[in-house]
PDB file of C-alpha atoms in Angstrom:
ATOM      1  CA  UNK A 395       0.000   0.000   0.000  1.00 93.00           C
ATOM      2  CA  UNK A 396       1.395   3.533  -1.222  1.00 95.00           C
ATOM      3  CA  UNK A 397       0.598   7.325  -0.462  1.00 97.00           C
ATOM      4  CA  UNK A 398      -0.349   8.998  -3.566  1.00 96.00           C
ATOM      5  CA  UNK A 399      -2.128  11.879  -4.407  1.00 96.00           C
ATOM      6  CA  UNK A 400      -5.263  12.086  -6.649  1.00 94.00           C
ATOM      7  CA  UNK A 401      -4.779  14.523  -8.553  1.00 94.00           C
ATOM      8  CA  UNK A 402      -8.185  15.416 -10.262  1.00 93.00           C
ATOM      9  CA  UNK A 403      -9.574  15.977  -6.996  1.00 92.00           C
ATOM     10  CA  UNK A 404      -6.593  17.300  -5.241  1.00 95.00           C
ATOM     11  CA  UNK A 405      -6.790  14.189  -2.319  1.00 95.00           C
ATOM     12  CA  UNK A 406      -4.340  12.070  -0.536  1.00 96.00           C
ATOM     13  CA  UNK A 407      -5.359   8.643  -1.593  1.00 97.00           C
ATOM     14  CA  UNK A 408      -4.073   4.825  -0.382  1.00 96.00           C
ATOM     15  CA  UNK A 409      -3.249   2.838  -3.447  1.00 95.00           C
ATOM     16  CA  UNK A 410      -2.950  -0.946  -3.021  1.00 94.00           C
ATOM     17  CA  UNK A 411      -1.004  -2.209  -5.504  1.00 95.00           C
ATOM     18  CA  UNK A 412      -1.225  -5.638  -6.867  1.00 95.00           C
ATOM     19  CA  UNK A 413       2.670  -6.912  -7.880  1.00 95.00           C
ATOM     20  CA  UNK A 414       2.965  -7.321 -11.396  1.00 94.00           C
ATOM     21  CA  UNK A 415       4.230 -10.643 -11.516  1.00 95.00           C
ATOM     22  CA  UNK A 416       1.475 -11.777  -9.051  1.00 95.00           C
ATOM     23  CA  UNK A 417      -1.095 -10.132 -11.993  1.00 93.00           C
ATOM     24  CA  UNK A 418      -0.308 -11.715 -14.310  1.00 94.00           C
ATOM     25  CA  UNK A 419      -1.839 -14.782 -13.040  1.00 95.00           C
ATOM     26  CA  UNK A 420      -5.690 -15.165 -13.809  1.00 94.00           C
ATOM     27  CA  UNK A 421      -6.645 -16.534 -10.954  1.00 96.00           C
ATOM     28  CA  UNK A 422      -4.675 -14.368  -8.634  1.00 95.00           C
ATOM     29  CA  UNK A 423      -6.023 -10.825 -10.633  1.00 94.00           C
ATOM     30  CA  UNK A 424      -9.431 -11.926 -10.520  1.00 93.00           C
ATOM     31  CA  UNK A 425      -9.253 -12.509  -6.781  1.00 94.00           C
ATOM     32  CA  UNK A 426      -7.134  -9.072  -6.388  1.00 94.00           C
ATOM     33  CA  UNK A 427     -10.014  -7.453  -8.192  1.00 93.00           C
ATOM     34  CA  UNK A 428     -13.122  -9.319  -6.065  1.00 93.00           C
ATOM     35  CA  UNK A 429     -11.451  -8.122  -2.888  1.00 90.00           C
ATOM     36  CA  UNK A 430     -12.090  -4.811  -4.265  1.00 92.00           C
ATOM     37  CA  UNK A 431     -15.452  -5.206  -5.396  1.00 91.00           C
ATOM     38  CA  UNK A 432     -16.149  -6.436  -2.374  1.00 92.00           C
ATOM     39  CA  UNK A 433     -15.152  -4.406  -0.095  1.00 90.00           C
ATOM     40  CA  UNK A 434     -16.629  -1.327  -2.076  1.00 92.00           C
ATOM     41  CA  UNK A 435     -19.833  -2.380  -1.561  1.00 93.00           C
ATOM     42  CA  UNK A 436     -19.429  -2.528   2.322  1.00 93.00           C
ATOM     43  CA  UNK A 437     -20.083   0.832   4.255  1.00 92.00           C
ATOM     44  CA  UNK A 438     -18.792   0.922   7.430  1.00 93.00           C
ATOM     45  CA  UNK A 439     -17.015   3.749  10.047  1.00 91.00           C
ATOM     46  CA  UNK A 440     -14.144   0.860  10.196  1.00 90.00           C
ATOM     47  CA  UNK A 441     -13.662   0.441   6.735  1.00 88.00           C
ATOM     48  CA  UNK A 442     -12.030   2.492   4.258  1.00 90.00           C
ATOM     49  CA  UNK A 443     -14.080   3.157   1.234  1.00 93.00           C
ATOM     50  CA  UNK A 444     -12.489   2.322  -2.051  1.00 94.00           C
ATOM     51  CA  UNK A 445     -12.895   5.257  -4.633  1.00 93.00           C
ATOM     52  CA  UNK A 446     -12.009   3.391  -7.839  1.00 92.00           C
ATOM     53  CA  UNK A 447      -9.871  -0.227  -9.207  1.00 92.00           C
ATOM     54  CA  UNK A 448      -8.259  -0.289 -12.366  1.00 92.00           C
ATOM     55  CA  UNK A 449      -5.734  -1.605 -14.370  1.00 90.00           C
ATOM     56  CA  UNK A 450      -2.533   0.088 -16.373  1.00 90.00           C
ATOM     57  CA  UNK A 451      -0.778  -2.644 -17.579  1.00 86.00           C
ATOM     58  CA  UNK A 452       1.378  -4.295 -15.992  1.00 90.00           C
ATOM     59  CA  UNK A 453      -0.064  -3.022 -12.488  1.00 91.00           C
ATOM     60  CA  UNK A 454      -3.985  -3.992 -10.879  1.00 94.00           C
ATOM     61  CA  UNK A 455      -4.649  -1.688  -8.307  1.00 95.00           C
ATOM     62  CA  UNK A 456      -7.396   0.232  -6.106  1.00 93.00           C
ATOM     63  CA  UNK A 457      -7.703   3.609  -4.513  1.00 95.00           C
ATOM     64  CA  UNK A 458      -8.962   4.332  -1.422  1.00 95.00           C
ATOM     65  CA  UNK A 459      -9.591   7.477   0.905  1.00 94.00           C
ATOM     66  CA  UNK A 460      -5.946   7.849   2.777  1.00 94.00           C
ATOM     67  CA  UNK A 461      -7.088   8.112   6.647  1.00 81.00           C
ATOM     68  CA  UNK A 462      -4.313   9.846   9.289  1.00 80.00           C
TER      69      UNK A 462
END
């Protein structure tokens, strides 16, 4: 997980990353990206919301709100 910065919206944002070679596997991805879906469709004060997954090849990965 990495500090970035979002820029269109001027945020701090968490980015979980996914490791390339770990991507590249089907199986693996697809679980990567169900994590995600799942836990953007969970609303809860103890867990982060996810603001968007997507993929740049080589790298899977999901933003969510960066929390001090």
């Amino acid at each position: 997980v990495y500090l970035a910065h979002e820029v269109r919206l001027d945020r701090p944002v968490a980015l979980k990353l996914f490791p390339p070679a770990l991507a590249a596997q089907p199986n693996l991805r697809e679980r990567f990206l169900r994590e995600a879906r799942t836990a953007a469709r969970l609303s809860h004060p103890h867990i982060v919301p996810i603001f968007t997954v997507d993929e740049v090849e080589p790298f899977v990965f999901f933003a969510m709100a960066f929390q001090r």
